[in-house]
Amino acid sequence: MRIDVVTLFPEMFEPVLGASITGRARTRGLLELGTVNPRDFAADRHRTVDDRPFGGGAGMVLMAEPLHRAIKSVRRPGSRVVCLTPRGPRFDAAAARRLAREEHLVLVCGRYEGLDERVLRLCDEEVSIGDFVLTGGELPAMMVADAVARLIPGVLKKADAAACESFEGGLLEHPHYTRPRVWRGRKVPEALLSGDHERIAEWRRCAARRVTRRRRPDLLKTST
Ligand code: 58G
């Protein structure tokens, strides 16, 4: 998969998506990441990309033309153009799975008060990572890129590692433990030390249901 990010702050992405699993996915060629800066498509010598809102009010709005040209420079037939905004439908595990099937994502990051509304029409969809406002769409774009990247076949070491995690079965994930067996007087659940794979699987199923009931009963209501 290829992801191109339209952003005024391209330098934000490498430190995050160059690290760890996403970094390795890129060196292994499973994920290609590019950035495109609308400022490089500005029309004047000051490279202006924002202007005051019609109708007045505080803050600046990203102008349509530089954004349009930036999107056009990376968009190709079959690209899915996604804008990160607080007013889109909530990004969740199902959205990540759906976007992970795409060949090319273009993630459009706004800044300031937002984008000229006419540019939003160029996007295929808007997504929000939660009900709060950030200074820009860059952090949400990194979250979407990360959530999608780990679903690309081969990115996670174990083929099924993504399949049995939180939300994938409509439940939160069971707790994890590692060595030592006793830490400051606290023991690892006995079933996990038994070596009995059926017993371990059963413990994990029960633990997942228990933790979901306690913390996210809303998840149990929707999944049967
Ligand atoms: C319309 C309105 C277009 C995403 C605002 C673009 C982005 C929160 C989220 C914008 C964001 C989220 C302006 C700054 C969106 C831009 C950006 N804040 N909840 N901030 O996913």
JSON list of C-alpha atoms and ligand atoms in Angstrom, two decimals:
[
{"chain": "A", "resi": 1, "resn": "MET", "atom": "CA", "xyz": [0.00, 0.00, 0.00]},
{"chain": "A", "resi": 2, "resn": "ARG", "atom": "CA", "xyz": [1.02, 3.59, -0.60]},
{"chain": "A", "resi": 3, "resn": "ILE", "atom": "CA", "xyz": [-0.02, 6.52, 1.63]},
{"chain": "A", "resi": 4, "resn": "ASP", "atom": "CA", "xyz": [0.51, 10.13, 0.57]},
{"chain": "A", "resi": 5, "resn": "VAL", "atom": "CA", "xyz": [-0.12, 12.81, 3.16]},
{"chain": "A", "resi": 6, "resn": "VAL", "atom": "CA", "xyz": [-1.08, 16.35, 2.14]},
{"chain": "A", "resi": 7, "resn": "THR", "atom": "CA", "xyz": [0.34, 18.53, 4.91]},
{"chain": "A", "resi": 8, "resn": "LEU", "atom": "CA", "xyz": [1.95, 21.89, 5.63]},
{"chain": "A", "resi": 9, "resn": "PHE", "atom": "CA", "xyz": [4.17, 20.09, 8.17]},
{"chain": "A", "resi": 10, "resn": "PRO", "atom": "CA", "xyz": [5.70, 17.06, 6.38]},
{"chain": "A", "resi": 11, "resn": "GLU", "atom": "CA", "xyz": [8.57, 16.88, 8.91]},
{"chain": "A", "resi": 12, "resn": "MET", "atom": "CA", "xyz": [6.14, 15.65, 11.56]},
{"chain": "A", "resi": 13, "resn": "PHE", "atom": "CA", "xyz": [5.70, 12.23, 9.96]},
{"chain": "A", "resi": 14, "resn": "GLU", "atom": "CA", "xyz": [9.14, 10.65, 9.74]},
{"chain": "A", "resi": 15, "resn": "PRO", "atom": "CA", "xyz": [9.87, 10.51, 13.49]},
{"chain": "A", "resi": 16, "resn": "VAL", "atom": "CA", "xyz": [6.59, 8.66, 14.11]},
{"chain": "A", "resi": 17, "resn": "LEU", "atom": "CA", "xyz": [6.02, 6.49, 11.05]},
{"chain": "A", "resi": 18, "resn": "GLY", "atom": "CA", "xyz": [9.76, 5.85, 10.59]},
{"chain": "A", "resi": 19, "resn": "ALA", "atom": "CA", "xyz": [9.93, 4.10, 13.97]},
{"chain": "A", "resi": 20, "resn": "SER", "atom": "CA", "xyz": [9.21, 0.55, 15.04]},
{"chain": "A", "resi": 21, "resn": "ILE", "atom": "CA", "xyz": [6.73, -1.59, 13.11]},
{"chain": "A", "resi": 22, "resn": "THR", "atom": "CA", "xyz": [5.65, 1.06, 10.61]},
{"chain": "A", "resi": 23, "resn": "GLY", "atom": "CA", "xyz": [9.31, 1.88, 9.92]},
{"chain": "A", "resi": 24, "resn": "ARG", "atom": "CA", "xyz": [10.05, -1.77, 9.29]},
{"chain": "A", "resi": 25, "resn": "ALA", "atom": "CA", "xyz": [6.97, -2.13, 7.05]},
{"chain": "A", "resi": 26, "resn": "ARG", "atom": "CA", "xyz": [8.45, 0.66, 4.93]},
{"chain": "A", "resi": 27, "resn": "THR", "atom": "CA", "xyz": [11.97, -0.75, 4.71]},
{"chain": "A", "resi": 28, "resn": "ARG", "atom": "CA", "xyz": [10.41, -4.07, 3.73]},
{"chain": "A", "resi": 29, "resn": "GLY", "atom": "CA", "xyz": [8.40, -2.38, 0.99]},
{"chain": "A", "resi": 30, "resn": "LEU", "atom": "CA", "xyz": [4.99, -3.27, 2.45]},
{"chain": "A", "resi": 31, "resn": "LEU", "atom": "CA", "xyz": [4.17, 0.38, 3.03]},
{"chain": "A", "resi": 32, "resn": "GLU", "atom": "CA", "xyz": [5.26, 3.40, 1.01]},
{"chain": "A", "resi": 33, "resn": "LEU", "atom": "CA", "xyz": [4.85, 6.81, 2.62]},
{"chain": "A", "resi": 34, "resn": "GLY", "atom": "CA", "xyz": [5.02, 10.14, 0.84]},
{"chain": "A", "resi": 35, "resn": "THR", "atom": "CA", "xyz": [4.17, 13.71, 1.74]},
{"chain": "A", "resi": 36, "resn": "VAL", "atom": "CA", "xyz": [3.14, 16.65, -0.39]},
{"chain": "A", "resi": 37, "resn": "ASN", "atom": "CA", "xyz": [3.15, 20.24, 0.84]},
{"chain": "A", "resi": 38, "resn": "PRO", "atom": "CA", "xyz": [0.43, 22.61, -0.43]},
{"chain": "A", "resi": 39, "resn": "ARG", "atom": "CA", "xyz": [2.92, 25.43, 0.12]},
{"chain": "A", "resi": 40, "resn": "ASP", "atom": "CA", "xyz": [4.88, 24.12, -2.87]},
{"chain": "A", "resi": 41, "resn": "PHE", "atom": "CA", "xyz": [1.77, 24.83, -4.96]},
{"chain": "A", "resi": 42, "resn": "ALA", "atom": "CA", "xyz": [1.13, 28.39, -3.78]},
{"chain": "A", "resi": 43, "resn": "ALA", "atom": "CA", "xyz": [0.78, 31.00, -6.50]},
{"chain": "A", "resi": 44, "resn": "ASP", "atom": "CA", "xyz": [2.63, 33.99, -5.01]},
{"chain": "A", "resi": 45, "resn": "ARG", "atom": "CA", "xyz": [6.23, 34.56, -4.00]},
{"chain": "A", "resi": 46, "resn": "HIS", "atom": "CA", "xyz": [5.31, 34.53, -0.32]},
{"chain": "A", "resi": 47, "resn": "ARG", "atom": "CA", "xyz": [3.95, 31.02, -0.88]},
{"chain": "A", "resi": 48, "resn": "THR", "atom": "CA", "xyz": [0.67, 31.95, 0.80]},
{"chain": "A", "resi": 49, "resn": "VAL", "atom": "CA", "xyz": [-1.66, 29.03, 1.58]},
{"chain": "A", "resi": 50, "resn": "ASP", "atom": "CA", "xyz": [-4.16, 30.64, 3.98]},
{"chain": "A", "resi": 51, "resn": "ASP", "atom": "CA", "xyz": [-6.49, 33.60, 3.92]},
{"chain": "A", "resi": 52, "resn": "ARG", "atom": "CA", "xyz": [-9.11, 35.29, 6.10]},
{"chain": "A", "resi": 53, "resn": "PRO", "atom": "CA", "xyz": [-12.58, 33.73, 6.20]},
{"chain": "A", "resi": 54, "resn": "PHE", "atom": "CA", "xyz": [-15.37, 35.34, 4.20]},
{"chain": "A", "resi": 55, "resn": "GLY", "atom": "CA", "xyz": [-17.95, 36.66, 6.63]},
{"chain": "A", "resi": 56, "resn": "GLY", "atom": "CA", "xyz": [-15.26, 37.52, 9.15]},
{"chain": "A", "resi": 57, "resn": "GLY", "atom": "CA", "xyz": [-14.26, 35.84, 12.38]},
{"chain": "A", "resi": 58, "resn": "ALA", "atom": "CA", "xyz": [-11.10, 34.64, 14.04]},
{"chain": "A", "resi": 59, "resn": "GLY", "atom": "CA", "xyz": [-8.35, 32.59, 12.41]},
{"chain": "A", "resi": 60, "resn": "MET", "atom": "CA", "xyz": [-7.37, 31.68, 8.89]},
{"chain": "A", "resi": 61, "resn": "VAL", "atom": "CA", "xyz": [-8.68, 29.20, 6.34]},
{"chain": "A", "resi": 62, "resn": "LEU", "atom": "CA", "xyz": [-6.56, 27.07, 4.01]},
{"chain": "A", "resi": 63, "resn": "MET", "atom": "CA", "xyz": [-7.13, 28.24, 0.44]},
{"chain": "A", "resi": 64, "resn": "ALA", "atom": "CA", "xyz": [-8.70, 25.91, -2.08]},
{"chain": "A", "resi": 65, "resn": "GLU", "atom": "CA", "xyz": [-6.22, 26.21, -4.96]},
{"chain": "A", "resi": 66, "resn": "PRO", "atom": "CA", "xyz": [-2.91, 25.15, -3.31]},
{"chain": "A", "resi": 67, "resn": "LEU", "atom": "CA", "xyz": [-4.69, 22.23, -1.62]},
{"chain": "A", "resi": 68, "resn": "HIS", "atom": "CA", "xyz": [-6.38, 21.22, -4.85]},
{"chain": "A", "resi": 69, "resn": "ARG", "atom": "CA", "xyz": [-3.08, 21.24, -6.73]},
{"chain": "A", "resi": 70, "resn": "ALA", "atom": "CA", "xyz": [-1.34, 19.29, -3.96]},
{"chain": "A", "resi": 71, "resn": "ILE", "atom": "CA", "xyz": [-4.05, 16.61, -3.98]},
{"chain": "A", "resi": 72, "resn": "LYS", "atom": "CA", "xyz": [-4.01, 16.49, -7.79]},
{"chain": "A", "resi": 73, "resn": "SER", "atom": "CA", "xyz": [-0.23, 15.96, -7.79]},
{"chain": "A", "resi": 74, "resn": "VAL", "atom": "CA", "xyz": [-0.56, 12.63, -5.94]},
{"chain": "A", "resi": 75, "resn": "ARG", "atom": "CA", "xyz": [-4.08, 11.44, -6.78]},
{"chain": "A", "resi": 76, "resn": "ARG", "atom": "CA", "xyz": [-4.35, 8.74, -9.40]},
{"chain": "A", "resi": 77, "resn": "PRO", "atom": "CA", "xyz": [-7.20, 6.51, -10.62]},
{"chain": "A", "resi": 78, "resn": "GLY", "atom": "CA", "xyz": [-8.16, 4.31, -7.70]},
{"chain": "A", "resi": 79, "resn": "SER", "atom": "CA", "xyz": [-6.81, 6.59, -4.95]},
{"chain": "A", "resi": 80, "resn": "ARG", "atom": "CA", "xyz": [-8.98, 7.07, -1.87]},
{"chain": "A", "resi": 81, "resn": "VAL", "atom": "CA", "xyz": [-8.78, 10.65, -0.59]},
{"chain": "A", "resi": 82, "resn": "VAL", "atom": "CA", "xyz": [-9.53, 10.95, 3.12]},
{"chain": "A", "resi": 83, "resn": "CYS", "atom": "CA", "xyz": [-9.67, 14.24, 5.02]},
{"chain": "A", "resi": 84, "resn": "LEU", "atom": "CA", "xyz": [-9.10, 14.28, 8.78]},
{"chain": "A", "resi": 85, "resn": "THR", "atom": "CA", "xyz": [-11.71, 16.52, 10.40]},
{"chain": "A", "resi": 86, "resn": "PRO", "atom": "CA", "xyz": [-13.52, 16.63, 13.72]},
{"chain": "A", "resi": 87, "resn": "ARG", "atom": "CA", "xyz": [-16.87, 16.47, 11.90]},
{"chain": "A", "resi": 88, "resn": "GLY", "atom": "CA", "xyz": [-16.36, 13.20, 9.99]},
{"chain": "A", "resi": 89, "resn": "PRO", "atom": "CA", "xyz": [-17.76, 9.82, 11.06]},
{"chain": "A", "resi": 90, "resn": "ARG", "atom": "CA", "xyz": [-15.68, 8.24, 13.83]},
{"chain": "A", "resi": 91, "resn": "PHE", "atom": "CA", "xyz": [-12.64, 6.27, 12.69]},
{"chain": "A", "resi": 92, "resn": "ASP", "atom": "CA", "xyz": [-12.76, 2.77, 14.19]},
{"chain": "A", "resi": 93, "resn": "ALA", "atom": "CA", "xyz": [-11.50, -0.79, 13.64]},
{"chain": "A", "resi": 94, "resn": "ALA", "atom": "CA", "xyz": [-14.01, -1.37, 10.84]},
{"chain": "A", "resi": 95, "resn": "ALA", "atom": "CA", "xyz": [-12.88, 1.80, 9.05]},
{"chain": "A", "resi": 96, "resn": "ALA", "atom": "CA", "xyz": [-9.24, 0.72, 9.44]},
{"chain": "A", "resi": 97, "resn": "ARG", "atom": "CA", "xyz": [-10.03, -2.67, 7.87]},
{"chain": "A", "resi": 98, "resn": "ARG", "atom": "CA", "xyz": [-11.89, -1.01, 5.02]},
{"chain": "A", "resi": 99, "resn": "LEU", "atom": "CA", "xyz": [-9.07, 1.47, 4.29]},
{"chain": "A", "resi": 100, "resn": "ALA", "atom": "CA", "xyz": [-6.44, -1.28, 4.57]},
{"chain": "A", "resi": 101, "resn": "ARG", "atom": "CA", "xyz": [-7.92, -2.86, 1.44]},
{"chain": "A", "resi": 102, "resn": "GLU", "atom": "CA", "xyz": [-7.12, 0.26, -0.61]},
{"chain": "A", "resi": 103, "resn": "GLU", "atom": "CA", "xyz": [-4.08, 0.42, -2.84]},
{"chain": "A", "resi": 104, "resn": "HIS", "atom": "CA", "xyz": [-3.44, 4.14, -2.38]},
{"chain": "A", "resi": 105, "resn": "LEU", "atom": "CA", "xyz": [-4.60, 6.47, 0.39]},
{"chain": "A", "resi": 106, "resn": "VAL", "atom": "CA", "xyz": [-4.28, 10.25, 0.28]},
{"chain": "A", "resi": 107, "resn": "LEU", "atom": "CA", "xyz": [-4.65, 11.72, 3.78]},
{"chain": "A", "resi": 108, "resn": "VAL", "atom": "CA", "xyz": [-5.47, 15.44, 3.74]},
{"chain": "A", "resi": 109, "resn": "CYS", "atom": "CA", "xyz": [-4.51, 17.39, 6.86]},
{"chain": "A", "resi": 110, "resn": "GLY", "atom": "CA", "xyz": [-6.11, 20.74, 7.64]},
{"chain": "A", "resi": 111, "resn": "ARG", "atom": "CA", "xyz": [-4.69, 23.47, 9.87]},
{"chain": "A", "resi": 112, "resn": "TYR", "atom": "CA", "xyz": [-5.97, 26.71, 11.41]},
{"chain": "A", "resi": 113, "resn": "GLU", "atom": "CA", "xyz": [-9.76, 27.06, 11.27]},
{"chain": "A", "resi": 114, "resn": "GLY", "atom": "CA", "xyz": [-10.03, 24.50, 8.49]},
{"chain": "A", "resi": 115, "resn": "LEU", "atom": "CA", "xyz": [-10.13, 24.12, 4.73]},
{"chain": "A", "resi": 116, "resn": "ASP", "atom": "CA", "xyz": [-12.16, 26.00, 2.18]},
{"chain": "A", "resi": 117, "resn": "GLU", "atom": "CA", "xyz": [-15.35, 23.94, 2.05]},
{"chain": "A", "resi": 118, "resn": "ARG", "atom": "CA", "xyz": [-15.09, 23.59, -1.72]},
{"chain": "A", "resi": 119, "resn": "VAL", "atom": "CA", "xyz": [-11.90, 21.49, -1.34]},
{"chain": "A", "resi": 120, "resn": "LEU", "atom": "CA", "xyz": [-13.65, 19.06, 0.97]},
{"chain": "A", "resi": 121, "resn": "ARG", "atom": "CA", "xyz": [-15.77, 18.10, -2.05]},
{"chain": "A", "resi": 122, "resn": "LEU", "atom": "CA", "xyz": [-12.58, 16.75, -3.67]},
{"chain": "A", "resi": 123, "resn": "CYS", "atom": "CA", "xyz": [-12.26, 14.22, -0.87]},
{"chain": "A", "resi": 124, "resn": "ASP", "atom": "CA", "xyz": [-13.93, 10.82, -0.95]},
{"chain": "A", "resi": 125, "resn": "GLU", "atom": "CA", "xyz": [-14.62, 10.93, 2.77]},
{"chain": "A", "resi": 126, "resn": "GLU", "atom": "CA", "xyz": [-13.92, 12.68, 6.06]},
{"chain": "A", "resi": 127, "resn": "VAL", "atom": "CA", "xyz": [-12.97, 10.82, 9.21]},
{"chain": "A", "resi": 128, "resn": "SER", "atom": "CA", "xyz": [-12.60, 11.91, 12.83]},
{"chain": "A", "resi": 129, "resn": "ILE", "atom": "CA", "xyz": [-10.53, 10.13, 15.45]},
{"chain": "A", "resi": 130, "resn": "GLY", "atom": "CA", "xyz": [-12.69, 11.45, 18.31]},
{"chain": "A", "resi": 131, "resn": "ASP", "atom": "CA", "xyz": [-14.85, 14.26, 19.60]},
{"chain": "A", "resi": 132, "resn": "PHE", "atom": "CA", "xyz": [-12.17, 16.86, 20.17]},
{"chain": "A", "resi": 133, "resn": "VAL", "atom": "CA", "xyz": [-10.40, 19.52, 18.14]},
{"chain": "A", "resi": 134, "resn": "LEU", "atom": "CA", "xyz": [-6.67, 19.50, 17.44]},
{"chain": "A", "resi": 135, "resn": "THR", "atom": "CA", "xyz": [-4.46, 22.18, 15.89]},
{"chain": "A", "resi": 136, "resn": "GLY", "atom": "CA", "xyz": [-4.13, 20.10, 12.73]},
{"chain": "A", "resi": 137, "resn": "GLY", "atom": "CA", "xyz": [-5.03, 16.85, 11.01]},
{"chain": "A", "resi": 138, "resn": "GLU", "atom": "CA", "xyz": [-1.45, 15.52, 11.17]},
{"chain": "A", "resi": 139, "resn": "LEU", "atom": "CA", "xyz": [-1.76, 13.52, 14.40]},
{"chain": "A", "resi": 140, "resn": "PRO", "atom": "CA", "xyz": [-5.06, 11.94, 13.26]},
{"chain": "A", "resi": 141, "resn": "ALA", "atom": "CA", "xyz": [-3.44, 11.14, 9.88]},
{"chain": "A", "resi": 142, "resn": "MET", "atom": "CA", "xyz": [-0.59, 9.34, 11.67]},
{"chain": "A", "resi": 143, "resn": "MET", "atom": "CA", "xyz": [-3.10, 7.39, 13.73]},
{"chain": "A", "resi": 144, "resn": "VAL", "atom": "CA", "xyz": [-5.01, 6.33, 10.63]},
{"chain": "A", "resi": 145, "resn": "ALA", "atom": "CA", "xyz": [-1.78, 5.42, 8.81]},
{"chain": "A", "resi": 146, "resn": "ASP", "atom": "CA", "xyz": [-0.61, 3.36, 11.81]},
{"chain": "A", "resi": 147, "resn": "ALA", "atom": "CA", "xyz": [-3.95, 1.58, 12.30]},
{"chain": "A", "resi": 148, "resn": "VAL", "atom": "CA", "xyz": [-4.11, 0.74, 8.60]},
{"chain": "A", "resi": 149, "resn": "ALA", "atom": "CA", "xyz": [-0.44, -0.25, 8.24]},
{"chain": "A", "resi": 150, "resn": "ARG", "atom": "CA", "xyz": [-0.61, -2.93, 10.91]},
{"chain": "A", "resi": 151, "resn": "LEU", "atom": "CA", "xyz": [-3.46, -4.62, 9.00]},
{"chain": "A", "resi": 152, "resn": "ILE", "atom": "CA", "xyz": [-1.40, -4.97, 5.81]},
{"chain": "A", "resi": 153, "resn": "PRO", "atom": "CA", "xyz": [-0.57, -8.67, 5.43]},
{"chain": "A", "resi": 154, "resn": "GLY", "atom": "CA", "xyz": [3.01, -9.33, 6.57]},
{"chain": "A", "resi": 155, "resn": "VAL", "atom": "CA", "xyz": [3.43, -6.16, 8.64]},
{"chain": "A", "resi": 156, "resn": "LEU", "atom": "CA", "xyz": [2.84, -7.87, 11.97]},
{"chain": "A", "resi": 157, "resn": "LYS", "atom": "CA", "xyz": [5.13, -10.80, 12.71]},
{"chain": "A", "resi": 158, "resn": "LYS", "atom": "CA", "xyz": [2.44, -13.30, 13.53]},
{"chain": "A", "resi": 159, "resn": "ALA", "atom": "CA", "xyz": [-0.05, -13.68, 10.69]},
{"chain": "A", "resi": 160, "resn": "ASP", "atom": "CA", "xyz": [-2.99, -13.68, 13.07]},
{"chain": "A", "resi": 161, "resn": "ALA", "atom": "CA", "xyz": [-1.74, -11.10, 15.57]},
{"chain": "A", "resi": 162, "resn": "ALA", "atom": "CA", "xyz": [-4.16, -8.48, 14.27]},
{"chain": "A", "resi": 163, "resn": "ALA", "atom": "CA", "xyz": [-7.07, -10.89, 14.19]},
{"chain": "A", "resi": 164, "resn": "CYS", "atom": "CA", "xyz": [-7.42, -11.55, 17.91]},
{"chain": "A", "resi": 165, "resn": "GLU", "atom": "CA", "xyz": [-6.93, -8.12, 19.36]},
{"chain": "A", "resi": 166, "resn": "SER", "atom": "CA", "xyz": [-9.24, -5.65, 20.97]},
{"chain": "A", "resi": 167, "resn": "PHE", "atom": "CA", "xyz": [-12.36, -4.83, 18.90]},
{"chain": "A", "resi": 168, "resn": "GLU", "atom": "CA", "xyz": [-11.71, -7.50, 16.27]},
{"chain": "A", "resi": 169, "resn": "GLY", "atom": "CA", "xyz": [-14.09, -9.94, 17.90]},
{"chain": "A", "resi": 170, "resn": "GLY", "atom": "CA", "xyz": [-16.36, -7.14, 19.13]},
{"chain": "A", "resi": 171, "resn": "LEU", "atom": "CA", "xyz": [-14.63, -7.47, 22.52]},
{"chain": "A", "resi": 172, "resn": "LEU", "atom": "CA", "xyz": [-11.69, -5.89, 24.30]},
{"chain": "A", "resi": 173, "resn": "GLU", "atom": "CA", "xyz": [-8.61, -8.04, 24.43]},
{"chain": "A", "resi": 174, "resn": "HIS", "atom": "CA", "xyz": [-7.75, -10.34, 27.33]},
{"chain": "A", "resi": 175, "resn": "PRO", "atom": "CA", "xyz": [-4.94, -9.22, 29.69]},
{"chain": "A", "resi": 176, "resn": "HIS", "atom": "CA", "xyz": [-1.31, -10.15, 29.01]},
{"chain": "A", "resi": 177, "resn": "TYR", "atom": "CA", "xyz": [1.44, -11.27, 31.37]},
{"chain": "A", "resi": 178, "resn": "THR", "atom": "CA", "xyz": [5.16, -11.90, 30.97]},
{"chain": "A", "resi": 179, "resn": "ARG", "atom": "CA", "xyz": [7.95, -13.00, 33.31]},
{"chain": "A", "resi": 180, "resn": "PRO", "atom": "CA", "xyz": [8.42, -13.14, 36.25]},
{"chain": "A", "resi": 181, "resn": "ARG", "atom": "CA", "xyz": [5.66, -15.53, 37.37]},
{"chain": "A", "resi": 182, "resn": "VAL", "atom": "CA", "xyz": [5.40, -13.64, 40.65]},
{"chain": "A", "resi": 183, "resn": "TRP", "atom": "CA", "xyz": [6.03, -9.90, 40.65]},
{"chain": "A", "resi": 184, "resn": "ARG", "atom": "CA", "xyz": [5.89, -8.02, 43.96]},
{"chain": "A", "resi": 185, "resn": "GLY", "atom": "CA", "xyz": [3.66, -10.70, 45.33]},
{"chain": "A", "resi": 186, "resn": "ARG", "atom": "CA", "xyz": [1.27, -10.68, 42.36]},
{"chain": "A", "resi": 187, "resn": "LYS", "atom": "CA", "xyz": [0.85, -13.97, 40.53]},
{"chain": "A", "resi": 188, "resn": "VAL", "atom": "CA", "xyz": [0.19, -14.67, 36.88]},
{"chain": "A", "resi": 189, "resn": "PRO", "atom": "CA", "xyz": [-3.19, -16.44, 36.46]},
{"chain": "A", "resi": 190, "resn": "GLU", "atom": "CA", "xyz": [-2.63, -20.14, 36.92]},
{"chain": "A", "resi": 191, "resn": "ALA", "atom": "CA", "xyz": [-4.34, -21.18, 33.66]},
{"chain": "A", "resi": 192, "resn": "LEU", "atom": "CA", "xyz": [-1.74, -19.31, 31.59]},
{"chain": "A", "resi": 193, "resn": "LEU", "atom": "CA", "xyz": [1.09, -21.37, 33.13]},
{"chain": "A", "resi": 194, "resn": "SER", "atom": "CA", "xyz": [-0.66, -24.70, 32.59]},
{"chain": "A", "resi": 195, "resn": "GLY", "atom": "CA", "xyz": [0.67, -25.38, 29.08]},
{"chain": "A", "resi": 196, "resn": "ASP", "atom": "CA", "xyz": [-2.85, -26.63, 28.26]},
{"chain": "A", "resi": 197, "resn": "HIS", "atom": "CA", "xyz": [-3.72, -24.70, 25.09]},
{"chain": "A", "resi": 198, "resn": "GLU", "atom": "CA", "xyz": [-7.45, -25.38, 25.33]},
{"chain": "A", "resi": 199, "resn": "ARG", "atom": "CA", "xyz": [-7.52, -24.20, 28.95]},
{"chain": "A", "resi": 200, "resn": "ILE", "atom": "CA", "xyz": [-5.51, -21.08, 28.05]},
{"chain": "A", "resi": 201, "resn": "ALA", "atom": "CA", "xyz": [-7.86, -20.26, 25.17]},
{"chain": "A", "resi": 202, "resn": "GLU", "atom": "CA", "xyz": [-10.87, -20.69, 27.46]},
{"chain": "A", "resi": 203, "resn": "TRP", "atom": "CA", "xyz": [-9.33, -18.44, 30.14]},
{"chain": "A", "resi": 204, "resn": "ARG", "atom": "CA", "xyz": [-8.65, -15.76, 27.53]},
{"chain": "A", "resi": 205, "resn": "ARG", "atom": "CA", "xyz": [-12.20, -15.91, 26.14]},
{"chain": "A", "resi": 206, "resn": "CYS", "atom": "CA", "xyz": [-13.63, -15.49, 29.63]},
{"chain": "A", "resi": 207, "resn": "ALA", "atom": "CA", "xyz": [-11.17, -12.75, 30.55]},
{"chain": "A", "resi": 208, "resn": "ALA", "atom": "CA", "xyz": [-11.99, -10.83, 27.36]},
{"chain": "A", "resi": 209, "resn": "ARG", "atom": "CA", "xyz": [-15.70, -10.98, 28.13]},
{"chain": "A", "resi": 210, "resn": "ARG", "atom": "CA", "xyz": [-15.09, -9.94, 31.76]},
{"chain": "A", "resi": 211, "resn": "VAL", "atom": "CA", "xyz": [-12.94, -6.93, 30.87]},
{"chain": "A", "resi": 212, "resn": "THR", "atom": "CA", "xyz": [-15.40, -5.86, 28.14]},
{"chain": "A", "resi": 213, "resn": "ARG", "atom": "CA", "xyz": [-18.39, -6.12, 30.50]},
{"chain": "A", "resi": 214, "resn": "ARG", "atom": "CA", "xyz": [-16.61, -3.99, 33.12]},
{"chain": "A", "resi": 215, "resn": "ARG", "atom": "CA", "xyz": [-15.12, -1.31, 30.89]},
{"chain": "A", "resi": 216, "resn": "ARG", "atom": "CA", "xyz": [-17.08, -1.19, 27.65]},
{"chain": "A", "resi": 217, "resn": "PRO", "atom": "CA", "xyz": [-20.51, -2.74, 28.16]},
{"chain": "A", "resi": 218, "resn": "ASP", "atom": "CA", "xyz": [-21.60, -0.75, 25.07]},
{"chain": "A", "resi": 219, "resn": "LEU", "atom": "CA", "xyz": [-19.55, -3.16, 22.93]},
{"chain": "A", "resi": 220, "resn": "LEU", "atom": "CA", "xyz": [-21.51, -6.16, 24.22]},
{"chain": "A", "resi": 221, "resn": "LYS", "atom": "CA", "xyz": [-24.85, -4.58, 23.35]},
{"chain": "A", "resi": 222, "resn": "THR", "atom": "CA", "xyz": [-24.05, -4.30, 19.64]},
{"chain": "A", "resi": 223, "resn": "SER", "atom": "CA", "xyz": [-22.26, -7.63, 19.14]},
{"chain": "A", "resi": 224, "resn": "THR", "atom": "CA", "xyz": [-24.34, -10.71, 20.03]},
{"chain": "B", "resi": 1, "resn": "58G", "atom": "C1", "xyz": [-12.83, 21.36, 8.24]},
{"chain": "B", "resi": 1, "resn": "58G", "atom": "C2", "xyz": [-12.74, 21.81, 9.55]},
{"chain": "B", "resi": 1, "resn": "58G", "atom": "C3", "xyz": [-11.72, 20.83, 7.61]},
{"chain": "B", "resi": 1, "resn": "58G", "atom": "C4", "xyz": [-9.13, 16.15, 13.06]},
{"chain": "B", "resi": 1, "resn": "58G", "atom": "C5", "xyz": [-11.52, 21.74, 10.22]},
{"chain": "B", "resi": 1, "resn": "58G", "atom": "C6", "xyz": [-10.50, 20.74, 8.29]},
{"chain": "B", "resi": 1, "resn": "58G", "atom": "C7", "xyz": [-8.54, 17.33, 12.69]},
{"chain": "B", "resi": 1, "resn": "58G", "atom": "C8", "xyz": [-9.53, 17.05, 15.20]},
{"chain": "B", "resi": 1, "resn": "58G", "atom": "C9", "xyz": [-9.61, 15.99, 14.33]},
{"chain": "B", "resi": 1, "resn": "58G", "atom": "C10", "xyz": [-10.40, 21.22, 9.58]},
{"chain": "B", "resi": 1, "resn": "58G", "atom": "C11", "xyz": [-8.50, 18.39, 13.61]},
{"chain": "B", "resi": 1, "resn": "58G", "atom": "C12", "xyz": [-10.26, 14.71, 14.74]},
{"chain": "B", "resi": 1, "resn": "58G", "atom": "C13", "xyz": [-8.56, 22.24, 11.12]},
{"chain": "B", "resi": 1, "resn": "58G", "atom": "C14", "xyz": [-7.60, 21.63, 12.10]},
{"chain": "B", "resi": 1, "resn": "58G", "atom": "C15", "xyz": [-9.05, 19.94, 11.17]},
{"chain": "B", "resi": 1, "resn": "58G", "atom": "C16", "xyz": [-9.05, 21.11, 10.26]},
{"chain": "B", "resi": 1, "resn": "58G", "atom": "C17", "xyz": [-7.82, 20.15, 12.04]},
{"chain": "B", "resi": 1, "resn": "58G", "atom": "N1", "xyz": [-8.99, 18.19, 14.85]},
{"chain": "B", "resi": 1, "resn": "58G", "atom": "N2", "xyz": [-11.03, 14.71, 15.81]},
{"chain": "B", "resi": 1, "resn": "58G", "atom": "N3", "xyz": [-7.99, 19.59, 13.34]},
{"chain": "B", "resi": 1, "resn": "58G", "atom": "O1", "xyz": [-10.07, 13.72, 14.07]}
]
